[in-house]
Coordinates of N, CA and C and ligand atoms in Angstrom, one line a residue:
M1 N 104.8 114.7 110.1 CA 105.4 113.3 109.9 C 107.0 113.3 110.2
K2 N 107.4 112.6 110.3 CA 108.9 112.2 110.8 C 109.8 112.1 109.5
G3 N 111.0 112.7 109.9 CA 111.8 112.7 108.5 C 112.1 111.6 108.5
I4 N 112.2 110.7 109.3 CA 112.6 109.5 108.4 C 111.9 109.0 107.3
V5 N 110.6 109.2 107.3 CA 109.7 108.9 106.1 C 109.9 109.7 105.0
F6 N 110.1 110.9 105.4 CA 111.1 111.9 103.8 C 112.3 111.8 103.5
R7 N 112.9 111.0 104.6 CA 114.1 110.7 103.7 C 114.2 109.6 103.2
E8 N 113.7 108.6 103.5 CA 112.9 107.7 102.8 C 112.7 107.8 101.4
F9 N 111.5 108.5 101.6 CA 111.0 109.2 100.4 C 112.4 109.7 99.2
I10 N 112.8 110.6 99.6 CA 114.0 111.3 98.9 C 115.0 109.9 98.1
D11 N 115.4 109.1 99.2 CA 116.1 107.8 98.8 C 115.6 107.0 97.9
M12 N 114.3 106.8 97.8 CA 113.5 106.0 96.8 C 113.7 106.7 95.2
V13 N 113.4 108.2 95.7 CA 113.1 108.7 94.2 C 115.0 109.1 93.9
E14 N 116.0 109.1 94.4 CA 117.1 108.8 94.2 C 118.0 107.6 93.6
R15 N 117.4 106.3 93.9 CA 117.4 105.4 93.6 C 116.9 105.0 92.0
T16 N 115.3 105.3 91.9 CA 114.7 104.6 91.1 C 115.0 105.9 89.5
F17 N 114.7 107.2 90.2 CA 115.1 108.2 88.7 C 116.1 109.1 88.8
G18 N 117.0 109.0 89.6 CA 118.1 109.5 89.9 C 118.4 110.7 90.9
E19 N 119.8 111.8 90.8 CA 119.6 112.5 91.9 C 118.9 113.8 91.1
E20 N 119.2 114.0 90.0 CA 118.5 115.2 89.3 C 117.1 115.5 89.8
M21 N 116.5 114.4 89.7 CA 115.0 114.3 89.4 C 114.4 114.7 90.9
V22 N 115.8 114.4 92.1 CA 115.6 114.8 93.3 C 115.4 116.4 93.4
D23 N 116.2 116.7 92.9 CA 116.7 118.0 92.9 C 115.6 118.7 92.1
S24 N 115.2 118.3 91.2 CA 114.2 118.7 90.6 C 112.5 118.8 90.9
I25 N 112.3 118.1 91.6 CA 111.2 117.9 92.7 C 110.8 118.5 93.7
I26 N 112.4 118.7 94.6 CA 112.4 120.3 95.9 C 112.4 120.8 95.1
S27 N 112.8 121.7 94.0 CA 113.3 122.9 93.7 C 111.8 123.5 93.1
S28 N 111.0 122.4 92.6 CA 109.9 123.1 92.4 C 108.6 123.1 93.2
S29 N 108.9 122.9 94.2 CA 107.5 122.7 95.3 C 108.2 123.6 96.6
E30 N 106.8 124.5 96.8 CA 107.1 125.3 97.5 C 106.8 124.3 99.2
L31 N 108.1 124.6 100.0 CA 108.5 123.7 101.1 C 109.0 124.5 102.3
E32 N 108.3 124.3 103.5 CA 108.2 125.3 104.2 C 109.8 124.5 105.1
S33 N 110.0 123.8 105.0 CA 111.4 122.9 105.5 C 112.4 123.2 104.6
G34 N 112.1 124.0 103.2 CA 113.1 123.9 102.2 C 113.3 122.4 101.5
G35 N 113.3 121.7 102.1 CA 113.2 120.3 101.3 C 114.5 119.6 102.2
V36 N 114.7 119.9 103.3 CA 115.7 119.5 104.1 C 115.1 118.9 105.1
Y37 N 115.7 117.3 105.4 CA 114.9 116.7 106.4 C 115.9 115.9 107.1
T38 N 115.5 116.2 108.4 CA 116.3 115.1 109.3 C 115.8 113.9 110.0
T39 N 116.2 112.9 110.1 CA 115.6 111.7 110.4 C 114.4 112.0 111.6
V40 N 115.2 112.5 112.8 CA 114.3 113.2 114.1 C 113.3 114.2 113.8
G41 N 113.8 114.9 112.8 CA 112.7 116.0 112.9 C 111.1 115.7 112.3
T42 N 110.5 116.7 112.4 CA 108.9 116.5 112.3 C 108.4 117.8 111.4
Y43 N 107.6 117.1 110.0 CA 107.5 118.1 109.3 C 106.0 117.9 108.8
D44 N 105.6 119.0 108.1 CA 103.7 119.0 107.7 C 103.7 117.2 106.7
H45 N 103.0 117.2 106.9 CA 102.7 115.8 105.9 C 102.4 116.1 104.6
T46 N 101.6 117.3 104.7 CA 101.6 117.9 103.2 C 103.0 118.0 102.4
E47 N 103.8 118.0 103.0 CA 105.2 118.4 102.4 C 105.7 117.1 101.5
L48 N 104.5 115.9 101.9 CA 105.0 114.8 101.5 C 104.3 114.7 100.0
V49 N 103.0 115.2 100.4 CA 102.1 115.1 99.2 C 102.0 116.3 98.3
T50 N 103.3 117.1 98.5 CA 103.5 118.0 97.4 C 104.7 117.4 96.4
L51 N 105.8 117.1 97.5 CA 106.6 116.1 96.5 C 106.4 115.0 95.8
V52 N 105.4 114.6 96.0 CA 104.7 113.0 95.4 C 104.3 114.0 93.9
V53 N 103.5 115.0 94.3 CA 102.5 115.6 93.0 C 103.8 115.8 92.2
A54 N 104.6 116.8 92.6 CA 105.9 117.0 91.5 C 106.2 116.1 90.8
L55 N 106.6 114.7 91.7 CA 107.0 113.7 91.3 C 106.0 113.0 89.7
S56 N 104.8 113.4 90.5 CA 103.7 112.6 89.2 C 104.1 113.1 88.2
G57 N 104.3 114.7 88.4 CA 104.1 115.7 86.9 C 105.6 115.2 86.0
E58 N 106.7 115.0 86.9 CA 107.6 114.6 86.5 C 107.6 113.6 85.5
T59 N 107.2 112.2 86.3 CA 107.0 110.8 85.6 C 105.7 110.8 84.7
D60 N 105.0 111.4 85.0 CA 104.0 111.1 84.5 C 103.0 109.8 85.1
L61 N 103.7 109.4 86.1 CA 103.1 108.3 87.0 C 101.6 108.6 87.8
P62 N 100.7 108.1 88.0 CA 99.8 108.5 88.7 C 100.1 109.0 90.6
V63 N 99.5 109.9 90.9 CA 99.9 110.1 92.5 C 99.8 108.7 93.2
D64 N 98.6 107.7 92.9 CA 97.9 107.3 94.3 C 98.9 105.9 94.0
A65 N 99.7 105.5 92.6 CA 100.2 104.3 92.6 C 102.1 105.2 93.0
L66 N 101.9 105.8 92.8 CA 103.6 106.5 93.7 C 103.5 106.3 94.7
V67 N 102.6 106.8 95.7 CA 102.2 106.3 97.0 C 102.5 105.1 97.3
E68 N 101.5 103.9 96.4 CA 101.7 102.8 96.7 C 103.3 102.2 96.7
A69 N 103.9 102.7 95.6 CA 105.4 102.1 95.0 C 106.2 102.5 96.6
F70 N 105.9 103.7 97.5 CA 107.0 104.2 98.5 C 106.3 103.1 99.1
G71 N 105.6 103.0 99.6 CA 104.7 102.4 101.1 C 105.5 100.7 100.8
N72 N 105.8 100.3 99.3 CA 106.2 99.1 99.2 C 107.5 98.8 99.5
Y73 N 108.1 100.1 98.5 CA 109.7 100.4 99.3 C 109.8 100.3 100.4
L74 N 108.9 101.1 101.4 CA 109.4 101.5 103.0 C 109.2 100.4 103.4
F75 N 108.4 99.4 103.3 CA 108.5 98.0 103.7 C 109.3 97.5 103.9
G76 N 110.4 97.2 102.5 CA 111.8 96.8 102.9 C 112.8 97.2 103.9
R77 N 112.6 98.6 103.9 CA 113.5 99.5 105.0 C 113.0 99.0 106.0
F78 N 111.9 99.4 106.5 CA 111.5 98.8 107.8 C 112.0 97.5 108.3
L79 N 111.9 96.7 107.2 CA 112.1 95.4 107.6 C 114.3 95.2 108.2
E80 N 114.5 96.1 106.8 CA 116.1 96.4 107.5 C 116.8 97.2 108.6
L81 N 115.4 97.8 109.0 CA 116.2 98.8 110.0 C 115.5 98.2 111.5
F82 N 114.4 97.8 111.5 CA 113.9 97.2 112.5 C 113.4 95.3 112.4
P83 N 114.1 94.7 112.2 CA 114.0 93.3 112.2 C 113.1 92.9 113.4
I84 N 113.4 93.3 114.5 CA 112.4 92.7 115.3 C 111.2 92.3 115.5
F85 N 110.4 93.2 114.5 CA 108.8 93.2 114.8 C 108.6 92.3 113.7
F86 N 109.4 91.3 112.8 CA 108.9 90.4 111.7 C 109.4 89.4 111.8
S87 N 109.1 88.6 112.7 CA 109.5 87.3 113.6 C 108.1 86.4 113.2
H88 N 106.9 86.9 112.6 CA 105.8 86.2 112.5 C 105.7 85.3 111.5
A89 N 105.0 84.2 111.6 CA 104.8 83.2 110.6 C 104.2 83.3 109.4
T90 N 103.1 84.6 109.8 CA 102.2 84.6 108.8 C 102.4 86.4 108.5
S91 N 101.9 86.8 107.4 CA 101.5 88.5 107.0 C 100.5 88.7 107.5
F92 N 99.1 88.1 108.3 CA 98.2 88.8 108.9 C 98.6 88.8 110.0
E93 N 99.2 87.6 111.0 CA 99.8 87.7 112.2 C 100.3 89.0 111.9
F94 N 101.5 89.2 111.3 CA 102.5 90.6 111.4 C 101.2 91.6 111.6
L95 N 100.7 91.8 110.0 CA 99.8 93.4 110.1 C 99.0 93.4 111.5
D96 N 98.3 92.5 112.1 CA 97.5 92.0 113.3 C 98.1 92.9 114.7
T97 N 99.7 92.7 114.5 CA 100.3 93.8 115.2 C 101.0 95.2 115.4
I98 N 100.5 95.6 114.1 CA 100.9 96.9 113.5 C 100.1 97.9 114.8
H99 N 99.1 97.8 115.1 CA 98.5 98.8 115.6 C 98.6 98.8 116.9
D100 N 98.6 97.6 118.0 CA 99.0 97.3 119.3 C 100.6 97.5 119.3
I101 N 101.3 96.6 118.8 CA 102.5 96.6 118.8 C 103.6 97.5 118.5
V102 N 103.8 97.7 117.1 CA 104.6 98.1 116.2 C 104.3 99.3 116.3
H103 N 103.6 99.7 116.1 CA 103.2 101.8 116.0 C 103.1 102.1 117.3
V104 N 103.0 101.3 118.7 CA 103.0 101.6 119.8 C 104.4 101.8 120.5
E105 N 105.5 100.6 119.6 CA 106.9 101.4 120.1 C 107.3 102.4 119.2
V106 N 106.9 102.5 117.7 CA 107.0 103.6 117.2 C 106.8 104.9 117.9
M107 N 106.0 105.0 118.4 CA 105.6 106.3 119.7 C 106.3 106.6 120.5
K108 N 106.9 105.2 121.0 CA 108.4 105.3 122.2 C 109.4 106.1 121.4
L109 N 109.5 105.7 120.5 CA 110.9 106.3 119.7 C 110.7 107.4 119.2
Y110 N 109.2 108.2 118.6 CA 109.3 109.2 118.3 C 108.0 109.5 119.0
P111 N 108.2 110.3 120.0 CA 106.9 110.5 120.9 C 105.9 111.8 119.5
D112 N 106.5 112.2 118.8 CA 105.2 113.7 118.2 C 105.1 112.7 116.6
A113 N 105.5 111.5 116.9 CA 104.9 110.9 115.5 C 103.3 110.7 115.2
T114 N 102.6 110.9 114.4 CA 101.3 110.8 113.7 C 101.2 109.7 113.2
L115 N 100.1 108.5 114.0 CA 100.3 107.4 112.8 C 98.8 107.2 112.9
P116 N 98.6 106.1 112.1 CA 97.1 106.1 111.6 C 96.4 105.1 112.8
D117 N 95.0 105.0 112.9 CA 94.5 103.9 113.7 C 94.2 102.6 112.9
F118 N 94.4 100.8 113.0 CA 94.2 100.3 112.3 C 93.1 99.0 113.4
V119 N 92.1 98.7 112.6 CA 91.4 98.3 113.2 C 91.3 96.0 113.2
S120 N 91.8 95.8 113.3 CA 92.3 94.1 112.5 C 91.4 93.4 113.5
E121 N 91.7 92.6 112.2 CA 90.7 91.0 112.8 C 91.1 90.2 111.8
I122 N 91.8 88.7 112.3 CA 91.5 87.7 111.5 C 90.5 86.3 111.5
K123 N 90.2 86.5 110.2 CA 88.9 85.0 110.4 C 89.2 84.4 109.8
D124 N 88.1 83.5 109.4 CA 88.4 82.4 108.8 C 89.2 81.4 108.9
N125 N 89.8 80.8 110.2 CA 91.3 80.1 110.4 C 92.5 80.8 109.7
G126 N 92.8 82.4 109.8 CA 93.6 82.8 109.7 C 93.5 83.0 107.4
K127 N 92.3 82.6 107.0 CA 92.1 82.9 105.4 C 91.8 84.4 105.1
T128 N 91.7 84.8 106.2 CA 90.9 86.2 105.7 C 91.2 87.3 106.8
L129 N 91.9 88.3 106.5 CA 92.1 89.8 107.5 C 90.8 90.5 107.3
H130 N 91.0 91.4 108.0 CA 90.1 92.8 107.9 C 91.0 93.5 108.6
F131 N 91.2 94.8 107.7 CA 92.6 95.7 108.2 C 91.8 97.3 108.1
E132 N 91.5 97.7 108.6 CA 90.8 98.8 108.7 C 91.6 100.0 109.2
Y133 N 91.7 101.2 108.3 CA 93.1 102.3 108.2 C 91.9 103.5 108.2
H134 N 92.3 104.3 109.8 CA 91.8 105.1 110.0 C 93.0 106.3 110.0
S135 N 92.4 107.5 109.5 CA 94.0 108.6 109.6 C 93.0 109.6 108.9
P136 N 93.3 111.2 109.4 CA 92.6 112.1 108.7 C 94.1 112.4 107.8
R137 N 95.1 111.8 107.5 CA 95.9 112.2 106.8 C 95.8 111.6 105.2
H138 N 94.8 110.6 105.4 CA 94.7 110.1 103.8 C 95.9 109.3 103.1
F139 N 96.0 108.1 104.2 CA 97.6 107.4 103.2 C 97.3 106.2 103.4
A140 N 95.9 106.0 103.0 CA 95.7 104.6 102.8 C 96.5 103.8 101.9
D141 N 97.0 104.5 100.6 CA 97.5 104.1 99.7 C 99.1 103.7 99.9
L142 N 99.6 104.2 100.9 CA 100.7 104.3 101.6 C 100.7 102.9 102.3
A143 N 99.2 102.8 102.9 CA 99.1 101.2 103.7 C 99.2 100.3 102.8
V144 N 98.7 100.4 101.5 CA 98.4 99.5 100.6 C 100.0 99.0 100.2
G145 N 100.9 100.0 100.1 CA 102.1 99.4 99.6 C 102.7 98.5 100.6
L146 N 102.6 99.1 102.0 CA 103.2 98.5 103.0 C 102.6 97.0 103.1
M147 N 101.3 97.0 103.2 CA 100.6 95.6 102.7 C 101.0 94.5 101.9
K148 N 101.4 95.2 100.4 CA 101.7 93.8 99.7 C 103.0 93.8 100.0
G149 N 104.1 94.9 100.8 CA 105.4 94.7 100.9 C 105.5 93.1 101.5
A150 N 104.2 93.6 102.9 CA 104.6 92.1 103.7 C 104.2 90.5 102.7
F151 N 102.9 91.1 102.1 CA 102.8 89.4 101.1 C 103.6 88.8 100.5
E152 N 104.5 90.1 99.9 CA 105.5 89.2 99.1 C 106.9 88.7 100.3
H153 N 106.8 89.5 101.3 CA 107.8 89.1 102.0 C 108.0 87.9 102.8
W154 N 106.5 87.6 102.7 CA 106.2 85.9 103.4 C 105.7 85.3 102.5
N155 N 105.8 85.4 100.7 CA 105.6 84.5 99.7 C 104.2 84.2 99.4
E156 N 103.4 85.1 100.0 CA 101.9 84.8 100.0 C 101.1 85.6 98.7
T157 N 100.1 84.9 98.3 CA 99.3 85.7 97.5 C 97.9 85.9 97.7
V158 N 97.7 87.0 98.4 CA 96.4 87.8 99.0 C 96.1 88.4 97.7
T159 N 94.3 88.7 98.1 CA 93.7 89.6 97.2 C 93.4 90.7 98.3
I160 N 93.4 91.8 97.7 CA 92.8 93.2 98.9 C 91.8 93.4 97.9
E161 N 90.6 93.7 98.8 CA 89.2 94.4 98.2 C 89.5 95.8 99.2
S162 N 89.1 96.8 98.6 CA 89.2 97.9 99.4 C 87.7 98.5 99.7
K163 N 86.8 99.0 100.7 CA 85.8 99.5 100.7 C 85.9 101.0 101.7
D164 N 85.6 102.0 100.5 CA 85.9 103.3 101.1 C 84.3 103.4 102.3
I165 N 84.8 103.6 103.6 CA 84.0 104.1 104.8 C 84.2 105.9 105.4
S166 N 84.7 106.2 104.4 CA 85.3 107.4 105.5 C 84.3 108.3 105.7
Q167 N 84.6 109.1 106.8 CA 83.4 110.0 107.7 C 84.1 111.2 107.8
G168 N 83.7 112.4 107.1 CA 83.8 113.8 107.2 C 85.3 113.7 106.9
E169 N 86.5 114.2 107.5 CA 87.9 114.2 107.1 C 88.5 113.1 107.6
K170 N 87.9 112.4 107.9 CA 88.8 110.9 108.4 C 88.4 110.3 107.4
Q171 N 90.0 109.6 106.7 CA 89.9 108.5 105.7 C 89.8 107.1 106.5
I172 N 88.8 106.5 106.0 CA 88.4 105.5 106.7 C 88.2 104.1 105.6
I173 N 89.3 103.6 105.3 CA 89.2 102.4 104.2 C 88.9 100.8 105.3
L174 N 88.1 100.0 104.6 CA 88.1 98.6 105.0 C 89.0 97.8 104.2
F175 N 90.3 97.0 104.6 CA 90.7 96.0 103.4 C 90.3 94.8 103.8
I176 N 89.6 94.5 102.7 CA 89.1 92.8 103.0 C 90.6 92.1 102.6
C177 N 91.2 90.9 103.2 CA 92.7 90.8 102.7 C 92.0 88.9 102.6
T178 N 92.2 88.4 101.5 CA 92.5 87.0 101.1 C 93.4 86.1 100.9
L179 N 93.9 85.3 101.7 CA 94.8 84.4 100.9 C 94.0 83.3 100.2
Q180 N 95.0 83.4 99.2 CA 94.6 82.5 98.0 C 95.6 80.9 98.3
D181 N 95.3 79.9 97.8 CA 95.6 78.6 98.2 C 97.0 78.7 96.7
Ligands
HEM201 C1 103.8 97.2 107.3 C2 102.5 97.0 107.9 C3 102.5 99.0 108.3 C4 101.6 99.4 107.7 C5 100.1 99.3 107.2 C6 101.7 100.9 108.4 C7 101.1 102.1 107.8 C8 101.3 103.1 108.4 C9 100.7 104.4 107.7 C10 99.3 104.4 106.2 C11 101.7 105.5 108.1 C12 100.7 107.2 107.8 C13 100.6 108.0 108.5 C14 99.1 108.0 108.4 O1 98.4 106.9 107.6 O2 98.3 108.9 109.2 C15 102.5 105.2 109.1 C16 103.2 105.9 109.5 C17 104.6 105.5 110.2 N1 104.8 104.2 110.6 FE1 103.5 102.8 110.1 N2 103.0 100.9 109.0 C18 103.3 99.6 108.8 C19 104.7 99.3 109.6 C20 105.3 99.8 110.1 C21 106.6 99.3 111.2 C22 107.5 98.0 110.7 C23 107.6 100.3 111.2 C24 108.4 100.6 112.4 C25 109.0 99.9 113.0 C26 106.5 101.8 110.9 C27 106.9 102.9 111.6 C28 106.1 104.1 110.9 C29 106.6 105.3 111.7 C30 107.6 105.9 111.7 C31 105.5 106.3 110.7 C32 105.7 107.6 110.4 C33 105.1 108.6 111.6 C34 105.0 109.9 111.3 O3 105.6 110.7 110.7 O4 104.9 110.9 112.4 N3 105.5 101.4 110.7 N4 102.7 103.4 108.7

């Protein structure tokens, strides 16, 4: 996983829980990187899981909730860093471009990035989005936080129903997103 993701995670922990919490989770975790991340570096994605588990231990907040909260935070950061991708009229139109446009551009910027696959389809005249996450790295909760960030940004109320259709080592989650009136 690219260092930009680790740097953003550490910034979120620092802003939310303070600098001592950052030192504490890094020193209590066994990390091949030693907890030093550069934006363009590439690190084992399990180091992020290790750091989140350590943060969960310190805060008593569940791991999935922390990963989702990080996704929500990351949405705001991507919006600041890469505003060009966010010119769509609705969140569903935006999410529909992640696989074929946004993450394709991410691959050009960071050729060794490891990105999930998304299969998406807008249905019912724009009222429903089927958004299917595929990845062996099991970051569907991160996707949920990013999606919720998008719904908030476009000022929409959207319910998400998740169906776990994982196969073997690959996590596959179908998110059925429904726009509320
Ligand atoms: C808001 C909709 C988005 C969703 C749902 C989404 C989803 C994800 C997820 C779940 C991952 C973790 C990797 C995995 O699961 O295998 C990921 C990685 C990443 N995404 Fe996205 N993403 C979104 C938008 C963006 C945008 C707007 C950018 C930047 C322009 C971006 C850049 C990246 C980068 C740099 C990584 C890390 C790749 C790596 O570490 O190797 N994503 N994305």
